[in-house]
Short mmCIF file of C-alpha atoms in Angstrom, two decimals:
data_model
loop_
_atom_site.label_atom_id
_atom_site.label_comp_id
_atom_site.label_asym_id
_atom_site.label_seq_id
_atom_site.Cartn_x
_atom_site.Cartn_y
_atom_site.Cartn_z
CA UNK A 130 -5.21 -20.87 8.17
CA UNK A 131 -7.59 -20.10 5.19
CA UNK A 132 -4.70 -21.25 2.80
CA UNK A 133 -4.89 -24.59 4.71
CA UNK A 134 -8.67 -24.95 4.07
CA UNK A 135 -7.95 -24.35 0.22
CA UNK A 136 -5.57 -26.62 0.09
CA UNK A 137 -8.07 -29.28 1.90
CA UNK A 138 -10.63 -28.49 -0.43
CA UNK A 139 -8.56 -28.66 -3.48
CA UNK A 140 -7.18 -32.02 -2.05
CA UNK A 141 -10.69 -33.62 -2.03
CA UNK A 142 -11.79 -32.45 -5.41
CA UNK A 143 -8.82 -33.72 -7.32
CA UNK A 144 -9.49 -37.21 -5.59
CA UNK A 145 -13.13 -37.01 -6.98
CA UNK A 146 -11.37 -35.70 -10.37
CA UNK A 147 -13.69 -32.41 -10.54
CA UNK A 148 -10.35 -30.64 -11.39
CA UNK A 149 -9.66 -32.68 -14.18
CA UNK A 150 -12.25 -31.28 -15.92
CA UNK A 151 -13.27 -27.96 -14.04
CA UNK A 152 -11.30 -25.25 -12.83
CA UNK A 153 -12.37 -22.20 -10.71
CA UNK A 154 -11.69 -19.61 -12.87
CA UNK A 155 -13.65 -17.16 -10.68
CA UNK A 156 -10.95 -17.87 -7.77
CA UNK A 157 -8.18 -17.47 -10.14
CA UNK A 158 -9.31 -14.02 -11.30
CA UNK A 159 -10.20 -12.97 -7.27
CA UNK A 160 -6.69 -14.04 -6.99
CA UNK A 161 -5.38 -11.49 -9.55
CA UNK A 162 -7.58 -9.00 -8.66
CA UNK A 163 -6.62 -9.27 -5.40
CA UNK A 164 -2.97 -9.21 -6.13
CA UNK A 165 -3.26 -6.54 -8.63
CA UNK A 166 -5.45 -4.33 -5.82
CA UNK A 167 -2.18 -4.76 -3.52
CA UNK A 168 0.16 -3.49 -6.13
CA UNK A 169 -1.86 -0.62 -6.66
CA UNK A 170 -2.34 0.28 -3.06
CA UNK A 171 1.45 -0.52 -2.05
CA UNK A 172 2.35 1.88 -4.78
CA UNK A 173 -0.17 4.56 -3.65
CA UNK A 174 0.96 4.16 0.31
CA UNK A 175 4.39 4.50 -0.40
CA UNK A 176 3.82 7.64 -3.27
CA UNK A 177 1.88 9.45 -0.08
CA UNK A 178 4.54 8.82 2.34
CA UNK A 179 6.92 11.67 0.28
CA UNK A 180 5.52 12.54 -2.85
CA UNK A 181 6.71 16.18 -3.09
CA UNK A 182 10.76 14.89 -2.24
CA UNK A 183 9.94 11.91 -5.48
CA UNK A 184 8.71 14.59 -7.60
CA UNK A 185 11.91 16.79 -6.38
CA UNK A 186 14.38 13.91 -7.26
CA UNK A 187 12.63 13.08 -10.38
CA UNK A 188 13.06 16.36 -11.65
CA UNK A 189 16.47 17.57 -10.08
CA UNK A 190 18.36 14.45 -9.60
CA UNK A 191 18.98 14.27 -13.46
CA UNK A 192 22.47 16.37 -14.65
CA UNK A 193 24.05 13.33 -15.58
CA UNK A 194 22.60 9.74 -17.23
CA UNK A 195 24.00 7.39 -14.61
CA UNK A 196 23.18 9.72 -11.50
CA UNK A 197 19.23 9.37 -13.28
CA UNK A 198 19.29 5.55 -13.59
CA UNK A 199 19.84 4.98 -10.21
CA UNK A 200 17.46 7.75 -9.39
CA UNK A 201 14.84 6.00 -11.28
CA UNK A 202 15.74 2.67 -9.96
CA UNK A 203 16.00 3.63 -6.20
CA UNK A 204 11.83 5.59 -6.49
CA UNK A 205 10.84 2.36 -8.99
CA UNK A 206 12.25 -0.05 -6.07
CA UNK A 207 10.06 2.72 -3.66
CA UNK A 208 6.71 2.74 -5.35
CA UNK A 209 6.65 -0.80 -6.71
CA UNK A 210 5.77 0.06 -9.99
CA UNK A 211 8.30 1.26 -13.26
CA UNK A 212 4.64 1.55 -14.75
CA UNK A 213 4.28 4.48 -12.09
CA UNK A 214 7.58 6.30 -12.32
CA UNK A 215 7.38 6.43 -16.22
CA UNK A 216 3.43 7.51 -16.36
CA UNK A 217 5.29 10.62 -13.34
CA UNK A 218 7.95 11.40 -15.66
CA UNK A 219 5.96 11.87 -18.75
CA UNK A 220 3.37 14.08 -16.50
CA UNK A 221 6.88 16.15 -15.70
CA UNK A 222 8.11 16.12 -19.04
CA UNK A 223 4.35 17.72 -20.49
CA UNK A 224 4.84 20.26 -17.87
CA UNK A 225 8.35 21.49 -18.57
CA UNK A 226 9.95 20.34 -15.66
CA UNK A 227 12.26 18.03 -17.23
CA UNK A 228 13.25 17.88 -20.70
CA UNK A 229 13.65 14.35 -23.03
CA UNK A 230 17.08 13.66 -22.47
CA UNK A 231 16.89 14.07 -19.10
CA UNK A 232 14.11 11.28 -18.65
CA UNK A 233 16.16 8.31 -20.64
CA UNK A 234 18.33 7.43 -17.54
CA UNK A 235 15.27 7.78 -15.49
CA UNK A 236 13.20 5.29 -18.02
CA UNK A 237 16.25 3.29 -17.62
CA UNK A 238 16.77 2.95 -14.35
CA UNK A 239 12.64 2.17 -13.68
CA UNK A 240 13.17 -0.87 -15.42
CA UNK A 241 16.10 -2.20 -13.25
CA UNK A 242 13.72 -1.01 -10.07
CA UNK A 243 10.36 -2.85 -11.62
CA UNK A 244 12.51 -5.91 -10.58
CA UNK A 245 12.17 -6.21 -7.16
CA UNK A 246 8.36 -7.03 -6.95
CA UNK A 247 9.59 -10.51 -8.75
CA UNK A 248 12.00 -10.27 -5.65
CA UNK A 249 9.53 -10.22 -2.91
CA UNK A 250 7.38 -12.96 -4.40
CA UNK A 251 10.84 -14.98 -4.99
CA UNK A 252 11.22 -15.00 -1.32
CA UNK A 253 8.32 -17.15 -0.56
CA UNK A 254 7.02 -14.93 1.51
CA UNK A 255 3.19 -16.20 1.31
CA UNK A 256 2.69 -17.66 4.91
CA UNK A 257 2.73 -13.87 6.08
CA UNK A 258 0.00 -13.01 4.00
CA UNK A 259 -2.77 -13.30 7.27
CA UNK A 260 -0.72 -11.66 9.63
CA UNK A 261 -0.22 -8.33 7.08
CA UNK A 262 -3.62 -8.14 6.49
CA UNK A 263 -4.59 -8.64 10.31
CA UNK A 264 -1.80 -6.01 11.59
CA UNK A 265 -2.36 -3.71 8.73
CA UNK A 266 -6.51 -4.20 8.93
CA UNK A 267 -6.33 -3.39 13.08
CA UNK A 268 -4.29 -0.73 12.61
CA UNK A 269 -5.80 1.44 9.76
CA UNK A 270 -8.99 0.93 12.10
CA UNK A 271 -7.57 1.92 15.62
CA UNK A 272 -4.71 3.68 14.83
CA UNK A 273 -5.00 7.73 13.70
CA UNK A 274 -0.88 8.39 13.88
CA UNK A 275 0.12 9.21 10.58
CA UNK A 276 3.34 6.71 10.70
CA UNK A 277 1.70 3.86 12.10
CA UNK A 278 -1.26 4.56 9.34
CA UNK A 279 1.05 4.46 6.76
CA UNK A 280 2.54 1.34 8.05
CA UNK A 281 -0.48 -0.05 8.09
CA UNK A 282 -1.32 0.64 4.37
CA UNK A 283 2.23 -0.56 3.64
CA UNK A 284 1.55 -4.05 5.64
CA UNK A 285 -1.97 -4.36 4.29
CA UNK A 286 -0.48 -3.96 0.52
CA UNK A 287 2.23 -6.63 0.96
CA UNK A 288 -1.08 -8.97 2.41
CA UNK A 289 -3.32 -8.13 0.05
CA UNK A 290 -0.71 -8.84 -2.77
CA UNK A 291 1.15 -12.20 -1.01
CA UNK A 292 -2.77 -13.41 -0.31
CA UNK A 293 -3.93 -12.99 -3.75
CA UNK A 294 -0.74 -14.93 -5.37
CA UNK A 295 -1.18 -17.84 -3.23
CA UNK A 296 -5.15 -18.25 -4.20
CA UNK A 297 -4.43 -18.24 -7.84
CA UNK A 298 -1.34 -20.43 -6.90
CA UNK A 299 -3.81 -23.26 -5.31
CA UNK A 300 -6.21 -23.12 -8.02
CA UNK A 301 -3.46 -22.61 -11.10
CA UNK A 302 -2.16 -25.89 -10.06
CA UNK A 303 -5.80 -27.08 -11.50
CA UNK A 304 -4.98 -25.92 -15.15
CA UNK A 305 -1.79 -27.97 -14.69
CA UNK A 306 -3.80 -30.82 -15.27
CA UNK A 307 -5.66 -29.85 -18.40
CA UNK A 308 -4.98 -31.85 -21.83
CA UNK A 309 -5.68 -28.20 -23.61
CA UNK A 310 -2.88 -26.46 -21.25
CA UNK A 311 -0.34 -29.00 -22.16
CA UNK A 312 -0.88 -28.67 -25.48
CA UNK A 313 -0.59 -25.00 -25.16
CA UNK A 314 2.52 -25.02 -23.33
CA UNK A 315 3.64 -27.88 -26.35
CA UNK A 316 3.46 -24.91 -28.81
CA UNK A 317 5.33 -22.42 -26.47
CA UNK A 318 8.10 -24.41 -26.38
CA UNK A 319 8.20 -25.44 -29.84
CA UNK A 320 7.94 -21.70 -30.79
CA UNK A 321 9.64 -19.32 -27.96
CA UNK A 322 8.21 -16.11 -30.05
CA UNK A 323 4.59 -17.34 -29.42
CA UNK A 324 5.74 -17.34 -25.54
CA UNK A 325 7.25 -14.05 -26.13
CA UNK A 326 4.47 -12.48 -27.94
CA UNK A 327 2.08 -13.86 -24.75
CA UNK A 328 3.92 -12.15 -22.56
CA UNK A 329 3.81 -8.68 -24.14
CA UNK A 330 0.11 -9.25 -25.02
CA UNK A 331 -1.41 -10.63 -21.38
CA UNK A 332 0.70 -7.76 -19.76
CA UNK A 333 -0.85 -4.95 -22.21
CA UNK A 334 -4.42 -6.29 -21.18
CA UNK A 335 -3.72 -6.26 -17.13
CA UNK A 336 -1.00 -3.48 -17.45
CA UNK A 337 0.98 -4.79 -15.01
CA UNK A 338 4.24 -6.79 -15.68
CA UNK A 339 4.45 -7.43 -12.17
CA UNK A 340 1.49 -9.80 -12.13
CA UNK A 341 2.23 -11.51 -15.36
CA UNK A 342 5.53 -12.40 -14.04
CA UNK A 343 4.34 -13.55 -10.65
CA UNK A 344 1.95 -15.68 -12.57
CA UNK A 345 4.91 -17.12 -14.79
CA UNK A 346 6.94 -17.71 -11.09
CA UNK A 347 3.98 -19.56 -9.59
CA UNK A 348 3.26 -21.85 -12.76
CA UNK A 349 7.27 -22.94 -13.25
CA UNK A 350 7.48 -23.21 -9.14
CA UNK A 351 4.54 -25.71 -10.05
CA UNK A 352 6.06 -27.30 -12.40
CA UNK A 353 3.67 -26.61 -15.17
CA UNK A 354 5.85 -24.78 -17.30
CA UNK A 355 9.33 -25.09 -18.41
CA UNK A 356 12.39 -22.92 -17.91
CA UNK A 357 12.57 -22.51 -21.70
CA UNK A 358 8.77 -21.24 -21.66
CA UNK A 359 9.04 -18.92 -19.05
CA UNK A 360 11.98 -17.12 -20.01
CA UNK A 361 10.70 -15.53 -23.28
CA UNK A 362 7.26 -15.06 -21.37
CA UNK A 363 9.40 -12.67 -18.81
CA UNK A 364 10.57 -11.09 -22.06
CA UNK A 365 7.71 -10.38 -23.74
CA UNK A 366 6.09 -9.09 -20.44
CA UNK A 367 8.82 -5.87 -20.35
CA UNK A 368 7.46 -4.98 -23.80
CA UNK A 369 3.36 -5.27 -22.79
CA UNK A 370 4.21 -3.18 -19.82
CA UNK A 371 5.29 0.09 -22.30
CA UNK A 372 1.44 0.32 -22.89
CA UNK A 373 0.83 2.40 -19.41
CA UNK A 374 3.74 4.69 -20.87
CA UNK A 375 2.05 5.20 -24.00
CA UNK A 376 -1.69 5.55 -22.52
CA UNK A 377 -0.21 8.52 -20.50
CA UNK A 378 1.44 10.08 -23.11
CA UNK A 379 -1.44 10.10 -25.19
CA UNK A 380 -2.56 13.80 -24.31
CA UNK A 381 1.38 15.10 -23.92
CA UNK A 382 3.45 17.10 -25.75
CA UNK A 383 6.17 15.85 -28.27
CA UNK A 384 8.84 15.15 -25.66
CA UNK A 385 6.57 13.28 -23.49
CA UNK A 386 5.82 11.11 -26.48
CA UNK A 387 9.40 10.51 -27.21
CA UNK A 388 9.76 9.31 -23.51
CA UNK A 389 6.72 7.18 -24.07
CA UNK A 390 8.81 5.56 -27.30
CA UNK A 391 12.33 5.36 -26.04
CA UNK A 392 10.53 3.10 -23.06
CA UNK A 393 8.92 0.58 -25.93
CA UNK A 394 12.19 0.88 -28.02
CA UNK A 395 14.54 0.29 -24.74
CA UNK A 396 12.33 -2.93 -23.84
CA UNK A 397 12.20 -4.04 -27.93
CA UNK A 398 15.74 -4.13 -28.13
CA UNK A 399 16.37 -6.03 -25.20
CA UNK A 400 14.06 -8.29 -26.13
CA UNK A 401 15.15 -8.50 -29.56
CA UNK A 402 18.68 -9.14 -28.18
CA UNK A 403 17.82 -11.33 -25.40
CA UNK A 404 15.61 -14.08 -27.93
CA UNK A 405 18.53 -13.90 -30.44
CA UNK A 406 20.74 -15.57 -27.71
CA UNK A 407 18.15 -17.56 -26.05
CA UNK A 408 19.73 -20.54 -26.09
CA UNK A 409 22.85 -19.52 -24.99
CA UNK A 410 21.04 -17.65 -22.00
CA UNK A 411 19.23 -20.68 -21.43
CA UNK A 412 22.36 -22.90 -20.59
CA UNK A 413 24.04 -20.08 -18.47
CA UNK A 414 20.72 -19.87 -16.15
CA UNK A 415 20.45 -24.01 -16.10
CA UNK A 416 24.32 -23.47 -15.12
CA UNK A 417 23.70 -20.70 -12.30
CA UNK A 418 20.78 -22.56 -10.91
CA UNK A 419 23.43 -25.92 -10.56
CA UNK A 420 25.73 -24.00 -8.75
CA UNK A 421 23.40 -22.25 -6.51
CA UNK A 422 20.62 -23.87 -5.92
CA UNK A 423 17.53 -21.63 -5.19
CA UNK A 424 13.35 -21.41 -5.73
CA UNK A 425 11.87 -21.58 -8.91
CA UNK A 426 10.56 -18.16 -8.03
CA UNK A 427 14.10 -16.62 -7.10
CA UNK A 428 15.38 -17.66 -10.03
CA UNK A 429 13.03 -16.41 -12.53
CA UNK A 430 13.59 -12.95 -10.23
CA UNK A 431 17.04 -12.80 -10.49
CA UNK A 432 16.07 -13.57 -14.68
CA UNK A 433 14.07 -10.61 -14.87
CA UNK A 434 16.58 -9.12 -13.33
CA UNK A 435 19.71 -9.71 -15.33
CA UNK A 436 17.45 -8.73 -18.45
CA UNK A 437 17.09 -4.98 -17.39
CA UNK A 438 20.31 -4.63 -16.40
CA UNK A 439 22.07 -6.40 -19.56
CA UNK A 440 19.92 -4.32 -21.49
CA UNK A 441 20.44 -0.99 -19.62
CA UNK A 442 24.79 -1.99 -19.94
CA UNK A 443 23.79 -2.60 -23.92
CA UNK A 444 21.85 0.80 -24.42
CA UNK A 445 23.90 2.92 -22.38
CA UNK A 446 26.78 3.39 -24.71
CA UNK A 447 24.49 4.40 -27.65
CA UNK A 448 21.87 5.97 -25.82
CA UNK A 449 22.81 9.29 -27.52
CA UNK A 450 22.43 8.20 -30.80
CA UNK A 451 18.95 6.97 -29.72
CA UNK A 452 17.44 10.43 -28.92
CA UNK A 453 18.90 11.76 -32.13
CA UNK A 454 17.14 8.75 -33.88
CA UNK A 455 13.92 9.23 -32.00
CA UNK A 456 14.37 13.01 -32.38
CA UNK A 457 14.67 12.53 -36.21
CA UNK A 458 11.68 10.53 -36.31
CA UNK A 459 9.68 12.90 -34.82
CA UNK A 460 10.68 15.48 -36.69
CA UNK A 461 9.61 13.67 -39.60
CA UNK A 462 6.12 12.75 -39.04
CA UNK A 463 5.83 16.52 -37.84
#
């Protein structure tokens, strides 16, 4: 396999120390572009599948706050992307299909669904990645059924994404070894914020949390990282993601703007909340993780995971009093 040949190669330069001092940056970033192109294209393959009937829940599927969260959860966990489903229900909100209110439990509920791409990489799924590719590159070539085709783009997604994570994977392991990394990851730990405020920042440059945080899984699977670092990395990655939200709503109407904010203020205060507590949260992952035992990957999933749904439990109850807040704001700068 090609991953084999990598690994050969990678192998045979560390013995001659070239990646003490040089690392292929240029694979790194084919990597990521690779895995970012999969996202993308799984998102897009799935949207085509049904988009009028996500459009039709999105807009109809909303008389009551929980009925939305798991409305936006179930088409986030569908299109791969809470990036996606928030950028869809600001474009519904500027046309007057769905008013503010309505779109909070949708917003909501994204963020639980964005979860699940942490989920597939979690599952160590990367010595697929060559057969997805194959099945889903032969069949979008000889195949013209429409299901099969759109299996195809499904399978050739999932390769495209699982292939690009394990080629920055080899080559991450290369910074690893860097005196200037370790130093780096010295100050994270010293100062969680600075991890935090990574996080958010890397994510607002690629726009996608999803990669960040596969990133963040593949550097603590190698050991490069510490559970302490990547924990307020995962947090500050929910807060760079808002920045899709925002870029869409730039050309909206007031209400899509005030979806666009509740999704930044929703991800602040979890954050907020989440690096208040972080060392008690620390100790009751390190405790989880010593009573079941799973992958570095997994756990920093089910991480991610537990953030959007503590936060979603914490907001829920005052959500309310949000819009009024946010409504008030707005009215002021009117």
């Amino acid at each position: 396999a090609a991953s084999d040949v990598y690994k050969r190669q990678f192998l045979k330069y560390e013995k001659g120390g070239f990646f003490m001092n040089h690392v292929s940056w240029t694979s790194i970033l084919i990597g990521l572009a690779l895995f970012l192109f999969g996202i993308d294209y799984l998102s897009l393959s799935l949207q085509e599948l049904s988009p009028t009937r996500l459009k039709n829940l999105l807009a109809k599927c909303t008389s009551s706050t929980f009925k939305a969260i798991l409305i936006g959860c179930f088409i986030t966990c569908i299109i791969q992307s809470s990036s996606a489903t928030t950028a869809l229900t600001v474009s519904l909100i500027n046309a007057n299909l769905m008013t503010f209110s309505q779109s909070i439990g949708i917003i909501m509920g994204a963020n639980i669904g964005t979860t699940i791409t942490a989920f597939i990489v979690g599952f160590d799924l990367f010595q697929y990645a060559s057969f997805f590719l194959i099945i889903g590159a032969f069949c979008l070539l000889f195949s013209n059924h429409p299901k099969i085709k759109g299996l195809a783009q499904i399978l050739f997604g999932l390769g495209c994404l699982f292939y690009g994570l394990e080629l920055m994977s080899m080559h991450l392991e290369a910074i690893t070894k860097l005196p200037e990394f370790m130093k780096l990851v010295t100050l994270f730990t010293n100062h969680p914020i600075l991890a935090m405020l990574g996080g958010a920042i890397t994510t607002a440059l690629i726009q996608s949390s999803s990669a960040v945080i596969a990133i963040v899984q593949q550097m603590y699977h190698l050991k490069a990282i510490s559970l302490y670092v990547s924990i307020p990395y995962i947090f500050g990655c929910n807060i760079g993601t808002t920045i899709t939200a925002f870029l869409s709503a730039l050309k909206t109407n007031s209400s899509a703007k005030k979806a666009a904010f509740f999704h930044f203020l929703f991800n602040v205060i979890g954050t907020t909340f989440f690096m208040i507590f972080l060392t008690p949260f620390y100790h009751l992952f390190l405790t989880f993780h010593f009573y079941i035992p799973i992958s570095p990957r997994l756990q920093l999933a089910f991480i991610h995971g537990f953030f959007n749904i503590v936060t979603t439990l914490l907001i829920f109850p005052f959500y309310k009093h949000i819009i009024a807040l946010i409504e008030s704001c707005f009215k002021k700068n009117c």
